[in-house]
XYZ file of C-alpha atoms in Angstrom:
511
model
C -31.708 19.254 15.675
C -28.429 19.243 14.282
C -28.271 20.249 10.483
C -27.755 17.668 8.462
C -24.319 17.620 6.202
C -23.459 16.264 2.603
C -21.601 13.726 0.829
C -19.770 13.724 -1.854
C -18.530 10.601 -3.809
C -15.303 11.877 -5.112
C -13.044 10.268 -8.076
C -9.521 10.401 -7.303
C -8.298 9.427 -10.520
C -5.942 6.648 -11.490
C -2.771 7.495 -9.424
C -0.915 9.964 -11.207
C -1.405 13.588 -9.169
C -2.081 15.584 -12.171
C -4.860 13.496 -13.014
C -7.707 14.798 -10.140
C -10.015 17.053 -11.272
C -10.751 20.642 -10.070
C -13.721 20.317 -8.380
C -12.538 17.041 -6.492
C -9.629 19.347 -5.281
C -12.472 21.954 -4.609
C -14.435 19.381 -2.199
C -11.067 18.471 -0.715
C -10.523 21.843 0.858
C -14.050 22.604 1.864
C -14.297 18.947 3.853
C -14.652 18.254 7.552
C -14.108 14.466 6.958
C -12.744 12.660 4.074
C -12.630 9.001 3.633
C -10.148 7.644 1.467
C -8.737 4.366 0.522
C -5.336 2.811 -1.042
C -6.356 3.532 -4.165
C -6.662 7.321 -3.876
C -3.270 8.347 -3.808
C -2.982 9.822 -0.458
C -0.810 13.071 -2.325
C -4.370 14.039 -2.418
C -4.772 14.589 1.010
C -2.750 17.621 0.638
C -5.909 19.762 -0.192
C -7.843 18.968 2.635
C -7.928 21.395 5.699
C -5.353 20.887 8.423
C -8.827 21.083 10.420
C -10.365 17.725 8.098
C -10.752 14.655 10.038
C -9.016 12.005 7.677
C -10.447 8.745 8.004
C -8.334 5.080 6.167
C -10.514 2.612 5.088
C -8.199 0.914 2.712
C -6.445 -2.582 2.963
C -3.888 -2.882 5.476
C -1.869 -6.646 5.020
C -4.302 -7.442 2.471
C -7.488 -6.875 4.630
C -9.918 -4.799 4.573
C -9.807 -2.307 7.754
C -13.620 -1.884 7.828
C -16.124 -3.742 5.657
C -18.209 -2.027 3.405
C -21.140 -1.770 5.162
C -19.370 -0.609 7.869
C -17.817 2.554 5.753
C -21.697 3.441 4.437
C -22.640 3.119 8.223
C -19.766 5.817 9.166
C -20.117 8.036 5.749
C -24.103 8.168 7.155
C -23.497 9.154 10.716
C -20.745 11.621 9.985
C -23.456 13.424 7.253
C -25.595 13.313 9.579
C -23.754 15.241 11.900
C -23.688 18.057 10.203
C -20.490 17.247 8.582
C -19.275 17.725 4.473
C -18.234 14.671 3.713
C -15.737 13.449 0.913
C -15.578 9.852 0.153
C -12.583 9.780 -1.907
C -12.060 6.427 -4.233
C -9.267 5.629 -6.623
C -10.262 6.298 -10.293
C -14.140 6.730 -10.786
C -16.498 6.354 -7.920
C -19.218 4.548 -10.799
C -16.767 2.315 -12.580
C -16.740 -0.702 -10.332
C -15.820 1.810 -7.420
C -18.511 0.934 -5.574
C -20.368 4.105 -5.654
C -23.399 3.259 -6.803
C -23.717 1.087 -3.495
C -22.642 3.754 -1.277
C -25.129 6.446 -3.080
C -28.162 3.775 -2.638
C -27.574 4.167 1.469
C -27.326 7.779 1.351
C -30.711 7.957 -0.686
C -32.194 5.624 2.152
C -30.630 7.629 4.609
C -32.435 10.878 2.873
C -28.911 12.866 2.704
C -27.738 14.879 0.282
C -24.931 13.962 -2.290
C -23.360 14.815 -5.124
C -20.780 12.840 -7.385
C -17.905 14.260 -9.071
C -16.552 11.808 -11.920
C -12.797 11.178 -11.687
C -10.532 9.557 -14.628
C -10.891 5.987 -14.669
C -7.678 3.719 -14.949
C -9.918 2.097 -17.561
C -8.931 4.720 -20.251
C -5.787 6.197 -18.369
C -4.126 3.621 -17.705
C -3.937 2.216 -21.112
C -3.423 5.867 -22.272
C -0.001 6.277 -20.098
C 0.608 2.505 -22.183
C 0.694 3.983 -25.568
C -2.287 1.927 -26.139
C -5.601 4.042 -27.482
C -8.715 2.311 -26.476
C -10.362 2.718 -30.249
C -8.588 3.736 -33.339
C -10.339 4.218 -37.372
C -7.889 1.440 -38.304
C -8.288 -1.139 -35.210
C -11.652 -0.766 -33.705
C -14.836 1.464 -32.856
C -15.989 -0.401 -29.886
C -14.770 -1.027 -26.223
C -16.000 -2.751 -23.098
C -15.259 -2.731 -19.856
C -15.384 -5.464 -17.552
C -14.655 -6.789 -14.450
C -12.060 -9.090 -13.887
C -13.071 -10.013 -9.921
C -16.575 -10.606 -9.570
C -17.998 -10.482 -6.242
C -17.054 -14.229 -5.192
C -20.327 -14.944 -3.559
C -22.312 -14.831 -6.833
C -23.466 -18.488 -7.616
C -22.647 -17.447 -11.093
C -20.459 -15.464 -13.788
C -23.119 -12.672 -15.263
C -20.344 -11.875 -17.683
C -21.909 -12.978 -21.542
C -18.295 -14.561 -22.230
C -20.193 -15.680 -25.406
C -20.979 -12.130 -26.579
C -18.421 -10.394 -25.298
C -15.229 -12.434 -26.676
C -15.946 -11.295 -29.991
C -18.488 -8.152 -29.362
C -16.253 -6.059 -28.938
C -12.821 -4.633 -30.377
C -11.401 -3.565 -27.176
C -11.626 -5.564 -24.188
C -10.578 -3.485 -20.355
C -10.556 -5.931 -17.741
C -9.982 -4.081 -14.152
C -8.517 -6.209 -11.388
C -8.349 -9.089 -13.173
C -4.566 -10.079 -12.974
C -5.817 -12.984 -10.204
C -7.862 -14.636 -13.126
C -5.912 -13.659 -15.615
C -5.590 -17.698 -17.068
C -9.304 -17.648 -16.555
C -10.337 -15.215 -18.645
C -7.726 -15.697 -21.399
C -9.659 -19.075 -21.687
C -12.953 -18.286 -21.769
C -12.153 -15.514 -24.480
C -10.349 -18.107 -26.667
C -13.045 -20.953 -25.769
C -15.898 -18.232 -26.936
C -14.123 -17.490 -30.138
C -11.436 -14.852 -29.898
C -7.926 -15.276 -31.836
C -5.751 -16.892 -29.414
C -3.215 -14.732 -30.973
C -5.137 -11.238 -30.519
C -2.673 -9.060 -28.026
C -2.841 -8.262 -24.528
C -1.346 -6.091 -22.373
C -1.003 -6.072 -18.468
C -0.343 -2.915 -16.956
C 0.287 -2.380 -13.260
C 0.262 0.887 -11.594
C -0.579 2.517 -14.179
C 0.156 6.140 -14.475
C 2.210 6.410 -11.653
C 6.602 6.294 -12.108
C 6.505 2.375 -11.502
C 3.969 1.470 -13.739
C 5.148 -1.803 -15.321
C 3.700 -3.549 -18.993
C 4.203 -6.998 -19.950
C 2.102 -8.031 -23.873
C 1.458 -10.989 -25.232
C -1.236 -12.717 -26.978
C -4.144 -14.251 -25.195
C -2.646 -18.206 -25.236
C 0.820 -16.646 -23.860
C 0.030 -13.935 -21.693
C -0.448 -15.661 -18.187
C 2.814 -17.279 -18.619
C 4.458 -13.843 -19.215
C 3.058 -12.510 -16.297
C 3.901 -15.001 -14.080
C 7.373 -14.656 -15.416
C 7.692 -11.251 -14.809
C 5.962 -11.620 -11.713
C 3.577 -8.756 -12.200
C 0.718 -8.338 -9.079
C -2.024 -6.301 -8.581
C -2.926 -3.281 -9.003
C -2.953 -3.850 -12.677
C -5.482 -4.101 -15.737
C -6.059 -6.382 -18.643
C -6.283 -4.645 -22.325
C -7.259 -7.230 -25.193
C -7.029 -6.078 -28.815
C -5.533 -5.455 -31.930
C -4.867 -1.906 -30.703
C -2.094 -2.822 -28.084
C -0.099 -3.526 -31.213
C 0.434 0.341 -31.327
C 2.229 0.212 -27.921
C 5.075 0.003 -29.885
C 4.881 3.126 -31.673
C 2.755 5.040 -29.200
C 4.746 4.484 -25.827
C 5.186 7.880 -24.667
C 5.068 7.482 -20.876
C 7.730 4.716 -20.238
C 10.374 6.694 -22.367
C 10.865 9.615 -20.399
C 14.487 10.058 -19.303
C 13.391 9.912 -15.369
C 11.411 7.188 -15.890
C 10.913 4.871 -13.104
C 13.742 6.835 -11.042
C 12.888 7.264 -7.478
C 14.887 10.792 -6.461
C 14.713 12.150 -2.742
C 14.298 15.810 -2.584
C 15.789 17.418 0.376
C 14.729 20.796 -0.224
C 12.055 22.464 2.591
C 8.705 21.443 1.427
C 7.766 25.379 0.285
C 10.691 25.141 -2.069
C 10.662 21.574 -2.950
C 7.229 21.538 -5.331
C 9.326 22.913 -8.178
C 12.287 20.826 -8.313
C 9.886 18.099 -7.666
C 7.277 18.816 -10.768
C 10.267 19.031 -12.851
C 11.475 15.485 -11.853
C 7.740 14.214 -12.046
C 7.596 16.023 -15.610
C 10.313 13.526 -16.815
C 8.970 10.379 -15.196
C 10.851 10.090 -11.932
C 9.102 9.555 -8.619
C 9.687 12.199 -6.236
C 10.310 11.543 -3.024
C 9.967 14.716 -0.706
C 12.169 14.069 2.304
C 12.628 18.184 3.474
C 15.955 18.014 5.780
C 15.236 21.436 6.751
C 12.076 23.959 7.049
C 12.495 27.600 7.079
C 10.905 29.635 10.040
C 11.053 32.760 11.387
C 14.136 34.269 13.374
C 13.326 33.891 17.356
C 12.795 37.329 17.687
C 12.962 40.313 15.138
C 14.824 43.167 17.154
C 18.449 42.345 15.027
C 16.270 42.762 11.118
C 14.039 45.512 12.581
C 16.724 47.744 13.833
C 18.555 47.230 10.497
C 14.966 48.110 8.358
C 15.282 51.018 10.718
C 18.279 52.628 9.843
C 18.240 51.623 6.147
C 19.395 55.007 4.870
C 22.766 54.216 6.738
C 23.402 51.598 3.890
C 24.845 51.581 0.864
C 24.037 48.279 -0.385
C 21.620 45.163 0.281
C 23.104 41.518 -0.679
C 20.280 39.395 -0.858
C 22.158 35.725 -0.882
C 19.194 33.677 -1.363
C 14.829 33.533 -2.216
C 14.313 32.957 1.482
C 16.216 36.041 2.460
C 14.442 38.224 -0.140
C 10.795 36.686 1.129
C 11.509 37.163 5.013
C 12.873 40.741 4.775
C 10.671 42.247 1.992
C 7.814 40.853 4.345
C 9.007 42.673 7.476
C 9.578 45.572 5.720
C 5.992 45.492 5.182
C 5.201 44.733 8.960
C 7.229 47.622 10.243
C 5.099 49.911 8.169
C 7.421 50.658 5.192
C 7.804 49.569 1.452
C 10.015 49.686 -1.395
C 10.520 53.215 -1.091
C 12.826 52.664 1.608
C 15.415 50.788 -0.627
C 15.461 54.018 -3.240
C 18.771 54.916 -2.224
C 20.059 51.752 -1.805
C 22.236 49.402 -4.042
C 21.208 45.799 -4.345
C 23.434 42.562 -5.199
C 21.892 39.004 -5.600
C 23.384 35.655 -5.787
C 22.009 33.415 -7.838
C 19.268 34.137 -10.887
C 16.233 32.809 -8.502
C 17.387 35.232 -6.135
C 17.275 37.764 -8.572
C 14.211 36.653 -10.237
C 12.322 37.049 -6.923
C 13.453 40.612 -6.823
C 12.426 41.150 -9.676
C 9.017 40.002 -9.507
C 8.911 42.789 -6.939
C 9.623 45.417 -9.590
C 13.275 45.109 -8.200
C 15.921 45.221 -10.695
C 19.431 44.036 -8.493
C 22.305 46.146 -9.648
C 24.715 43.180 -9.378
C 24.196 39.281 -10.211
C 27.529 37.804 -10.005
C 28.422 35.419 -12.941
C 28.753 32.326 -10.632
C 26.536 31.733 -8.440
C 28.067 31.656 -4.612
C 29.040 34.285 -2.586
C 32.699 34.497 -3.482
C 31.854 35.530 -6.945
C 29.729 39.113 -5.254
C 33.420 40.044 -4.362
C 35.130 39.373 -7.208
C 32.311 41.471 -8.825
C 32.888 44.402 -6.354
C 36.328 44.407 -6.979
C 36.023 44.496 -10.860
C 33.524 47.545 -10.666
C 36.215 49.256 -8.154
C 33.497 49.003 -5.265
C 34.742 49.453 -1.654
C 34.759 50.744 1.890
C 30.563 50.904 1.535
C 27.997 49.947 4.382
C 26.615 46.867 3.708
C 23.389 44.981 5.149
C 22.976 40.982 4.602
C 20.191 40.102 5.791
C 20.016 36.021 5.551
C 19.603 32.552 7.329
C 20.826 32.328 11.169
C 23.547 29.909 10.408
C 25.475 30.772 6.904
C 29.084 30.569 5.746
C 31.102 33.918 6.706
C 33.062 33.770 4.201
C 31.121 36.300 2.397
C 30.871 39.206 5.248
C 34.790 38.575 6.170
C 36.043 38.575 2.683
C 33.996 42.473 2.289
C 35.573 43.599 5.928
C 39.052 42.518 4.630
C 38.632 44.643 1.667
C 37.133 47.844 3.998
C 33.616 47.639 4.009
C 31.427 48.058 7.262
C 29.452 45.208 7.210
C 26.171 44.091 9.201
C 24.776 40.261 9.215
C 21.449 39.770 10.529
C 19.138 36.923 10.419
C 15.720 37.344 8.130
C 15.043 33.789 9.036
C 16.208 30.264 10.497
C 16.780 26.419 9.260
C 15.562 24.373 11.233
C 15.153 20.059 11.094
C 11.585 18.934 10.452
C 9.965 16.191 12.255
C 9.655 13.172 10.287
C 8.338 9.761 9.834
C 11.487 7.767 9.111
C 10.298 4.346 8.585
C 9.306 4.733 4.903
C 12.271 6.155 3.443
C 14.352 3.896 5.811
C 12.982 1.196 4.147
C 13.084 2.270 0.649
C 16.799 2.871 1.530
C 17.399 -0.658 2.769
C 15.474 -2.465 0.447
C 17.640 -0.595 -2.320
C 14.739 1.398 -4.217
C 16.218 4.840 -3.803
C 18.118 5.727 -7.202
C 19.574 9.545 -6.131
C 19.478 11.617 -3.401
C 19.700 15.644 -3.933
C 20.799 18.070 -1.723
C 20.750 21.792 -2.499
C 22.102 23.407 0.368
C 24.889 22.447 2.846
C 22.053 22.488 5.831
C 20.320 19.999 3.640
C 23.223 17.516 3.394
C 24.039 17.764 7.267
C 20.122 17.447 8.519
C 19.801 14.092 6.322
C 22.768 13.030 8.135
C 21.668 13.708 11.512
C 18.235 11.950 11.160
C 20.042 8.807 10.719
C 21.831 9.512 13.515
C 20.929 6.179 14.776
C 21.536 4.176 12.077
C 24.934 5.224 10.904
C 26.849 2.454 9.771
C 23.598 1.126 8.055
C 23.183 4.683 6.349
C 26.751 4.201 4.992
C 26.151 0.805 3.855
C 22.691 2.243 2.208
C 24.351 4.601 0.412
C 26.934 2.765 -1.452
C 24.060 2.195 -4.378
C 22.433 5.719 -4.381
C 23.741 8.322 -6.754
C 24.318 11.897 -5.041
C 23.412 14.897 -6.415
C 24.426 18.588 -5.644
C 23.300 21.841 -6.606
C 26.770 23.156 -5.893
C 30.506 23.269 -4.831
C 29.745 24.448 -1.240
C 27.275 21.684 -1.122
C 29.074 18.957 -2.727
C 31.853 19.962 -0.203
C 29.699 19.335 2.472
C 28.562 16.200 1.093
C 32.159 15.150 0.819
C 32.947 15.932 4.345
C 30.177 13.659 6.013
C 31.407 11.095 3.693
C 29.126 10.835 0.781
C 30.410 10.511 -2.878
C 29.062 12.929 -4.725
C 28.385 11.616 -8.429
C 26.673 14.986 -9.696
C 26.919 18.373 -9.891
C 25.956 21.209 -12.437
C 27.823 23.677 -13.975
C 25.293 26.118 -13.471
C 24.267 26.494 -9.796
C 20.437 26.306 -10.535
C 17.505 23.755 -10.172
C 17.444 23.364 -13.977
C 21.638 23.001 -14.440
C 21.157 20.402 -11.956
C 18.057 18.523 -13.320
C 19.451 18.748 -16.738
C 22.841 17.230 -15.103
C 20.821 14.385 -13.281
C 19.119 13.350 -17.127
C 22.602 13.286 -18.371
C 23.573 10.901 -15.411
C 20.906 8.037 -16.233
C 21.042 8.430 -19.879
C 24.795 7.592 -19.758
C 24.566 5.184 -16.459
C 22.685 2.406 -18.988
């Protein structure tokens, strides 16, 4: 008989990927099977093991892919086969999440389970809209109410005559479709028609939308704004605090959909910076960093390190792959004791410093030509130089060094390749003019982006007319222009921080 598994009913939080709990992440990492739906942000699935079975049980085309009893049956079946199962649910499993029903099924089947609470949208969404549910000067009571009762029930189980005036703040979940009925019921049972109301759609996410009004006019305002589910409704005087406490929707990049084309391993830092400013970073890597086809070229250079005077790193990737290979070949940092080191750009320099290697030269300008100028300034000439870099890269640096009398050996430390992509979602966003900006951080990201749309060249030209283009530096910008793009942003300092600052300025002055 197979060993029985265990089920974790896990709350994923309201939508912002940063609001998932540490325990939820641990459960996902250890799960054999993950059941998820639309209310559980798909970004959370990256915490799951590559070997985990992912089963979608949300809605497609407005219809549930599986009825609740089928979901329950599958969860039980997987657990009885000895699997560790995570049922990932938006918000909190036990607040209008049907987690109680699923837990009852597990008890009936004799299956061990745990509940991992999540941050419910009932409290998180108002907070992101600048609405505290309680406040000493306004109210000390709050009630959570479903705005969408079980349609099979013969009568409402909500005691409207008590709820209407029984709590200072009322929070209705999933009630947009019944908004007019909810407002009428509250007014009928004694709530002041002028009571403030807020409807918050897709709360805690970059496309959050908030509509405010009063009980007597909120239904009309909701219709005028076209607000649709998923949304929650907050009723009470605390809504008036939004005018002063609206911290999220006032962020400088709030609501901006920005495509990040960096390699996935490097994109996270950039994406986090954009997200912290309110943007929706859409990671669409156009390059993937991979090892060379073979290591012989780099290995030979490493075996002859004592013949080189200078080691020049042109990127963080060059540092990482070179030093990893140094270790693989049985050597360590002592092999670099007699070699001087140059690094292009502060990030490359910092990568070296993190490993206790202080570069001898970091040029004032973050491009290859500046290394040549710095060598000239310091009177360095006729040295033997090793440059471990990408397989395909600009030849300006080695060519100019050779013209100065240097002996230069350029070796492949890594390759950039075009990753496989499901283009459909990005194409649709481009077509629907939902993308505000595309960012490029190297020439290869531009070339590969264009190559990905080889079949839609004419369409891409048309789509790009309404999209801003940001490039990290002049070489990348030149490539973008050569490929037909208008470049709107290029920072003075060719770094991610410099690029982010220029993006903020662009959107600040484009309104």
